[in-house]
PDB file of C-alpha atoms and ligand atoms in Angstrom:
ATOM      1  CA  MET A1002     -57.756  45.980  11.315  1.00 41.00           C
ATOM      2  CA  ASN A1003     -55.460  44.130   9.306  1.00 49.00           C
ATOM      3  CA  SER A1004     -55.332  46.523   6.533  1.00 73.00           C
ATOM      4  CA  CYS A1005     -52.603  45.951   2.918  1.00 74.00           C
ATOM      5  CA  CYS A1006     -52.215  49.417   2.490  1.00 77.00           C
ATOM      6  CA  VAL A1007     -50.080  50.293   5.455  1.00 79.00           C
ATOM      7  CA  GLN A1008     -47.729  48.439   3.514  1.00 82.00           C
ATOM      8  CA  PRO A1009     -44.408  50.113   2.723  1.00 84.00           C
ATOM      9  CA  VAL A1010     -45.119  51.829  -0.451  1.00 87.00           C
ATOM     10  CA  GLU A1011     -42.740  49.345  -2.381  1.00 86.00           C
ATOM     11  CA  VAL A1012     -44.101  46.156  -1.147  1.00 84.00           C
ATOM     12  CA  ILE A1013     -47.481  47.874  -2.609  1.00 84.00           C
ATOM     13  CA  ALA A1014     -46.413  49.547  -5.870  1.00 87.00           C
ATOM     14  CA  ALA A1015     -45.081  45.084  -6.182  1.00 87.00           C
ATOM     15  CA  ASP A1016     -48.928  44.185  -5.584  1.00 85.00           C
ATOM     16  CA  GLN A1017     -47.145  42.112  -2.829  1.00 83.00           C
ATOM     17  CA  HIS A1018     -49.533  44.077   0.088  1.00 79.00           C
ATOM     18  CA  LYS A1019     -52.748  41.811  -0.204  1.00 77.00           C
ATOM     19  CA  SER A1020     -53.145  38.683   2.904  1.00 67.00           C
ATOM     20  CA  ASP A1021     -55.521  35.791   1.225  1.00 63.00           C
ATOM     21  CA  GLU A1022     -55.419  37.638  -1.626  1.00 62.00           C
ATOM     22  CA  ASN A1023     -57.706  40.098  -0.456  1.00 69.00           C
ATOM     23  CA  CYS A1024     -57.467  43.788  -0.263  1.00 73.00           C
ATOM     24  CA  CYS A1025     -58.977  45.227   2.800  1.00 74.00           C
ATOM     25  CA  LEU A1026     -61.235  47.425   1.230  1.00 79.00           C
ATOM     26  CA  ILE A1027     -63.152  44.295   0.469  1.00 77.00           C
ATOM     27  CA  VAL A1028     -65.263  43.976   3.977  1.00 79.00           C
ATOM     28  CA  GLU A1029     -68.126  42.628   2.798  1.00 83.00           C
ATOM     29  CA  LYS A1030     -67.897  39.115   4.432  1.00 83.00           C
ATOM     30  CA  THR A1031     -70.721  36.446   3.245  1.00 87.00           C
ATOM     31  CA  LEU A1032     -71.360  32.905   3.260  1.00 89.00           C
ATOM     32  CA  ALA A1033     -71.920  32.420  -0.356  1.00 92.00           C
ATOM     33  CA  PRO A1034     -68.734  30.455  -2.285  1.00 94.00           C
ATOM     34  CA  THR A1035     -65.778  32.315  -2.676  1.00 92.00           C
ATOM     35  CA  ARG A1036     -66.189  31.440  -6.831  1.00 95.00           C
ATOM     36  CA  ALA A1037     -68.413  30.701  -9.292  1.00 97.00           C
ATOM     37  CA  GLU A1038     -68.798  30.034 -12.793  1.00 97.00           C
ATOM     38  CA  CYS A1039     -70.088  32.330 -15.554  1.00 97.00           C
ATOM     39  CA  PRO A1040     -73.324  31.785 -17.160  1.00 96.00           C
ATOM     40  CA  VAL A1041     -71.968  32.144 -20.171  1.00 97.00           C
ATOM     41  CA  SER A1042     -68.068  31.680 -19.988  1.00 98.00           C
ATOM     42  CA  ARG A1043     -67.471  29.327 -17.470  1.00 97.00           C
ATOM     43  CA  THR A1044     -65.082  31.110 -16.402  1.00 97.00           C
ATOM     44  CA  LEU A1045     -64.219  30.612 -12.615  1.00 97.00           C
ATOM     45  CA  SER A1046     -64.716  33.767 -10.737  1.00 97.00           C
ATOM     46  CA  ARG A1047     -64.353  35.778  -7.948  1.00 95.00           C
ATOM     47  CA  LYS A1048     -66.846  37.066  -5.638  1.00 94.00           C
ATOM     48  CA  VAL A1049     -67.305  40.850  -5.876  1.00 95.00           C
ATOM     49  CA  GLN A1050     -69.299  42.795  -3.338  1.00 95.00           C
ATOM     50  CA  ARG A1051     -72.965  44.498  -3.721  1.00 95.00           C
ATOM     51  CA  ARG A1052     -71.307  48.514  -3.103  1.00 95.00           C
ATOM     52  CA  THR A1053     -69.140  47.654  -6.447  1.00 97.00           C
ATOM     53  CA  LEU A1054     -72.313  46.662  -8.958  1.00 97.00           C
ATOM     54  CA  GLU A1055     -74.050  49.950  -6.796  1.00 97.00           C
ATOM     55  CA  HIS A1056     -71.419  52.407  -7.561  1.00 97.00           C
ATOM     56  CA  LEU A1057     -70.912  50.984 -11.047  1.00 97.00           C
ATOM     57  CA  LEU A1058     -73.775  49.884 -13.197  1.00 98.00           C
ATOM     58  CA  LYS A1059     -75.586  52.357 -15.052  1.00 98.00           C
ATOM     59  CA  PRO A1060     -78.217  54.030 -12.629  1.00 97.00           C
ATOM     60  CA  ASP A1061     -81.005  52.698 -14.261  1.00 97.00           C
ATOM     61  CA  LYS A1062     -79.703  49.218 -14.153  1.00 97.00           C
ATOM     62  CA  LEU A1063     -79.748  49.861  -9.863  1.00 96.00           C
ATOM     63  CA  ASP A1064     -83.628  48.597  -9.615  1.00 95.00           C
ATOM     64  CA  SER A1065     -82.098  45.277 -11.084  1.00 95.00           C
ATOM     65  CA  LEU A1066     -80.146  44.621  -8.618  1.00 96.00           C
ATOM     66  CA  ARG A1067     -81.186  41.676  -6.366  1.00 95.00           C
ATOM     67  CA  ASN A1068     -80.281  40.685  -2.475  1.00 94.00           C
ATOM     68  CA  VAL A1069     -77.986  37.360  -4.069  1.00 96.00           C
ATOM     69  CA  GLN A1070     -73.726  37.358  -4.020  1.00 97.00           C
ATOM     70  CA  TYR A1071     -73.073  38.780  -7.374  1.00 97.00           C
ATOM     71  CA  TYR A1072     -69.561  36.891  -9.157  1.00 97.00           C
ATOM     72  CA  TYR A1073     -67.299  39.378 -11.445  1.00 97.00           C
ATOM     73  CA  CYS A1074     -67.408  37.735 -14.411  1.00 98.00           C
ATOM     74  CA  LYS A1075     -62.628  38.495 -15.931  1.00 97.00           C
ATOM     75  CA  GLU A1076     -62.744  37.072 -19.790  1.00 98.00           C
ATOM     76  CA  PRO A1077     -61.923  39.209 -22.089  1.00 97.00           C
ATOM     77  CA  THR A1078     -63.844  38.222 -24.415  1.00 97.00           C
ATOM     78  CA  CYS A1079     -67.728  37.865 -22.381  1.00 98.00           C
ATOM     79  CA  ASN A1080     -70.164  40.339 -22.264  1.00 98.00           C
ATOM     80  CA  VAL A1081     -70.556  39.783 -18.697  1.00 98.00           C
ATOM     81  CA  VAL A1082     -69.950  41.743 -16.386  1.00 98.00           C
ATOM     82  CA  TYR A1083     -71.459  40.779 -12.907  1.00 98.00           C
ATOM     83  CA  PHE A1084     -73.830  37.255 -12.075  1.00 98.00           C
ATOM     84  CA  SER A1085     -75.164  35.491  -9.757  1.00 97.00           C
ATOM     85  CA  ASN A1086     -75.341  31.980  -9.779  1.00 92.00           C
ATOM     86  CA  GLU A1087     -78.636  32.246  -7.414  1.00 93.00           C
ATOM     87  CA  ASN A1088     -81.874  33.599  -9.491  1.00 88.00           C
ATOM     88  CA  ALA A1089     -81.038  36.772 -11.181  1.00 93.00           C
ATOM     89  CA  PRO A1090     -80.445  38.444 -13.949  1.00 94.00           C
ATOM     90  CA  PHE A1091     -76.822  38.849 -15.386  1.00 97.00           C
ATOM     91  CA  PHE A1092     -75.314  42.677 -15.990  1.00 98.00           C
ATOM     92  CA  SER A1093     -72.637  42.877 -19.556  1.00 98.00           C
ATOM     93  CA  THR A1094     -70.915  45.527 -20.539  1.00 98.00           C
ATOM     94  CA  ASP A1095     -73.562  47.980 -22.246  1.00 97.00           C
ATOM     95  CA  GLU A1096     -75.607  48.065 -18.240  1.00 98.00           C
ATOM     96  CA  ALA A1097     -71.986  49.024 -17.375  1.00 98.00           C
ATOM     97  CA  ALA A1098     -71.412  52.680 -16.199  1.00 97.00           C
ATOM     98  CA  VAL A1099     -67.595  52.498 -17.078  1.00 97.00           C
ATOM     99  CA  LYS A1100     -65.794  50.651 -19.650  1.00 98.00           C
ATOM    100  CA  VAL A1101     -64.714  46.958 -18.296  1.00 98.00           C
ATOM    101  CA  PHE A1102     -59.934  47.197 -18.056  1.00 97.00           C
ATOM    102  CA  VAL A1103     -60.379  43.329 -19.244  1.00 97.00           C
ATOM    103  CA  LYS A1104     -63.113  43.881 -21.719  1.00 98.00           C
ATOM    104  CA  ASP A1105     -61.944  46.887 -23.177  1.00 98.00           C
ATOM    105  CA  GLN A1106     -58.840  47.198 -25.198  1.00 97.00           C
ATOM    106  CA  GLY A1107     -59.301  50.888 -26.138  1.00 97.00           C
ATOM    107  CA  ASP A1108     -56.564  53.388 -25.199  1.00 97.00           C
ATOM    108  CA  ASP A1109     -58.771  55.237 -23.972  1.00 98.00           C
ATOM    109  CA  VAL A1110     -60.097  53.000 -20.693  1.00 98.00           C
ATOM    110  CA  PRO A1111     -58.700  53.005 -17.164  1.00 97.00           C
ATOM    111  CA  VAL A1112     -56.384  50.753 -16.030  1.00 97.00           C
ATOM    112  CA  CYS A1113     -55.880  52.371 -12.227  1.00 96.00           C
ATOM    113  CA  TYR A1114     -59.749  54.131 -11.894  1.00 96.00           C
ATOM    114  CA  CYS A1115     -59.435  55.439  -8.643  1.00 95.00           C
ATOM    115  CA  PHE A1116     -56.524  58.416 -10.413  1.00 95.00           C
ATOM    116  CA  ASN A1117     -57.324  57.323 -13.861  1.00 94.00           C
ATOM    117  CA  TRP A1118     -53.947  55.760 -15.192  1.00 97.00           C
ATOM    118  CA  THR A1119     -55.709  54.986 -19.148  1.00 98.00           C
ATOM    119  CA  ARG A1120     -53.508  52.355 -21.712  1.00 98.00           C
ATOM    120  CA  ALA A1121     -53.291  56.041 -22.806  1.00 98.00           C
ATOM    121  CA  ARG A1122     -51.896  58.135 -20.326  1.00 98.00           C
ATOM    122  CA  ILE A1123     -48.905  55.274 -19.454  1.00 97.00           C
ATOM    123  CA  LYS A1124     -48.060  54.793 -22.924  1.00 97.00           C
ATOM    124  CA  GLN A1125     -47.908  58.593 -23.914  1.00 97.00           C
ATOM    125  CA  GLN A1126     -45.817  58.531 -20.295  1.00 97.00           C
ATOM    126  CA  ILE A1127     -43.679  55.652 -21.243  1.00 96.00           C
ATOM    127  CA  ARG A1128     -43.125  56.955 -25.059  1.00 95.00           C
ATOM    128  CA  GLU A1129     -41.738  60.082 -23.557  1.00 95.00           C
ATOM    129  CA  THR A1130     -39.441  58.613 -20.852  1.00 96.00           C
ATOM    130  CA  GLU A1131     -39.380  55.435 -21.454  1.00 94.00           C
ATOM    131  CA  LYS A1132     -40.798  53.929 -18.038  1.00 95.00           C
ATOM    132  CA  SER A1133     -43.695  54.610 -16.289  1.00 97.00           C
ATOM    133  CA  THR A1134     -44.086  55.748 -12.461  1.00 97.00           C
ATOM    134  CA  ALA A1135     -48.095  54.604 -12.927  1.00 96.00           C
ATOM    135  CA  ALA A1136     -47.362  52.025 -10.311  1.00 96.00           C
ATOM    136  CA  ILE A1137     -45.504  54.140  -7.383  1.00 95.00           C
ATOM    137  CA  GLU A1138     -47.085  57.095  -7.290  1.00 96.00           C
ATOM    138  CA  ILE A1139     -50.274  54.493  -6.839  1.00 94.00           C
ATOM    139  CA  ALA A1140     -48.910  52.974  -3.799  1.00 93.00           C
ATOM    140  CA  ARG A1141     -48.166  56.263  -2.651  1.00 94.00           C
ATOM    141  CA  GLU A1142     -52.047  57.470  -3.047  1.00 93.00           C
ATOM    142  CA  ILE A1143     -53.362  54.062  -1.734  1.00 90.00           C
ATOM    143  CA  LYS A1144     -50.963  54.506   1.325  1.00 89.00           C
ATOM    144  CA  ALA A1145     -52.887  58.347   2.315  1.00 90.00           C
ATOM    145  CA  GLY A1146     -56.048  56.037   1.414  1.00 89.00           C
ATOM    146  CA  ASN A1147     -57.215  58.007  -1.342  1.00 91.00           C
ATOM    147  CA  CYS A1148     -57.949  54.688  -2.896  1.00 90.00           C
ATOM    148  CA  ALA A1149     -61.110  53.136  -3.789  1.00 92.00           C
ATOM    149  CA  CYS A1150     -60.549  50.679  -6.076  1.00 92.00           C
ATOM    150  CA  ASP A1151     -63.171  48.507  -4.321  1.00 92.00           C
ATOM    151  CA  ILE A1152     -66.384  51.336  -6.315  1.00 94.00           C
ATOM    152  CA  LYS A1153     -64.214  52.084  -8.680  1.00 96.00           C
ATOM    153  CA  ASN A1154     -62.604  49.612 -10.339  1.00 96.00           C
ATOM    154  CA  PRO A1155     -64.839  47.204 -11.742  1.00 97.00           C
ATOM    155  CA  LYS A1156     -63.106  43.711 -10.954  1.00 95.00           C
ATOM    156  CA  GLY A1157     -63.689  46.034  -7.332  1.00 94.00           C
ATOM    157  CA  GLU A1158     -60.220  45.156  -6.293  1.00 90.00           C
ATOM    158  CA  CYS A1159     -56.926  46.970  -6.666  1.00 90.00           C
ATOM    159  CA  CYS A1160     -55.405  47.443 -10.462  1.00 92.00           C
ATOM    160  CA  LEU A1161     -51.415  47.764  -9.832  1.00 93.00           C
ATOM    161  CA  GLY A1162     -51.964  43.320 -10.945  1.00 93.00           C
ATOM    162  CA  ASP A1163     -53.219  45.335 -14.063  1.00 95.00           C
ATOM    163  CA  ILE A1164     -50.814  48.430 -13.543  1.00 96.00           C
ATOM    164  CA  ASN A1165     -47.429  45.898 -13.685  1.00 96.00           C
ATOM    165  CA  LEU A1166     -49.099  43.361 -16.600  1.00 96.00           C
ATOM    166  CA  PHE A1167     -49.740  46.406 -18.814  1.00 97.00           C
ATOM    167  CA  VAL A1168     -46.652  48.184 -18.339  1.00 97.00           C
ATOM    168  CA  LYS A1169     -44.405  45.293 -18.703  1.00 96.00           C
ATOM    169  CA  GLU A1170     -46.514  44.690 -21.311  1.00 96.00           C
ATOM    170  CA  VAL A1171     -45.849  49.119 -22.877  1.00 96.00           C
ATOM    171  CA  LEU A1172     -42.408  48.065 -21.956  1.00 95.00           C
ATOM    172  CA  ALA A1173     -42.103  44.533 -23.846  1.00 94.00           C
ATOM    173  CA  HIS A1174     -43.424  46.512 -27.453  1.00 90.00           C
ATOM    174  CA  MET A1175     -41.354  49.345 -26.969  1.00 83.00           C
ATOM    175  CA  PRO A1176     -39.014  49.763 -30.612  1.00 78.00           C
ATOM    176  CA  GLU A1177     -35.324  49.355 -29.796  1.00 69.00           C
ATOM    177  CA  ARG A1178     -33.155  51.334 -28.678  1.00 60.00           C
ATOM    178  CA  ARG A1179     -30.073  52.992 -30.573  1.00 55.00           C
ATOM    179  CA  SER A1180     -27.664  51.757 -28.176  1.00 53.00           C
ATOM    180  CA  GLU A1181     -24.383  53.124 -30.295  1.00 49.00           C
TER     181      GLU A1181
HETATM  182 ZN1   ZN B 952     -68.121  35.654 -18.357  1.00 64.34          ZN
END
């Protein structure tokens, strides 16, 4: 098995473990196009596995799931989370069982859904220690086989790209340290 999650922790933490930009947890192979345009924002969106929707839609929305290929819209200002370019209703942020990181700027929103690194937790650690251990801790868990981003993260994929960007952003906005 070509498994990205067995790479060295440092490689995983840097989000450089995936080959073909696909995580080893992406196992559903379908013939549908790799990308499709969101019907609302026109954002080019990536395929998402059916299991992601099965776990992350509110239970009463599961009846609306159709046997089609779904895509995940990553546009921050668009309320569509999952859509299909076949004849099926789309699912909005209200219909997702969790808050979607990219579409909800709240501090209580997870960046990493598997190990519960919320924006608040990352910010707090950086305030207290001036650095973040989120990426390396997540990488260790991934390597230990404890990650389930395919069913816990709304985008259905590894969070480390988001983690690293968010950490960078928080560090960049930290008040200047007094060095003298
Ligand atoms: Zn959209």
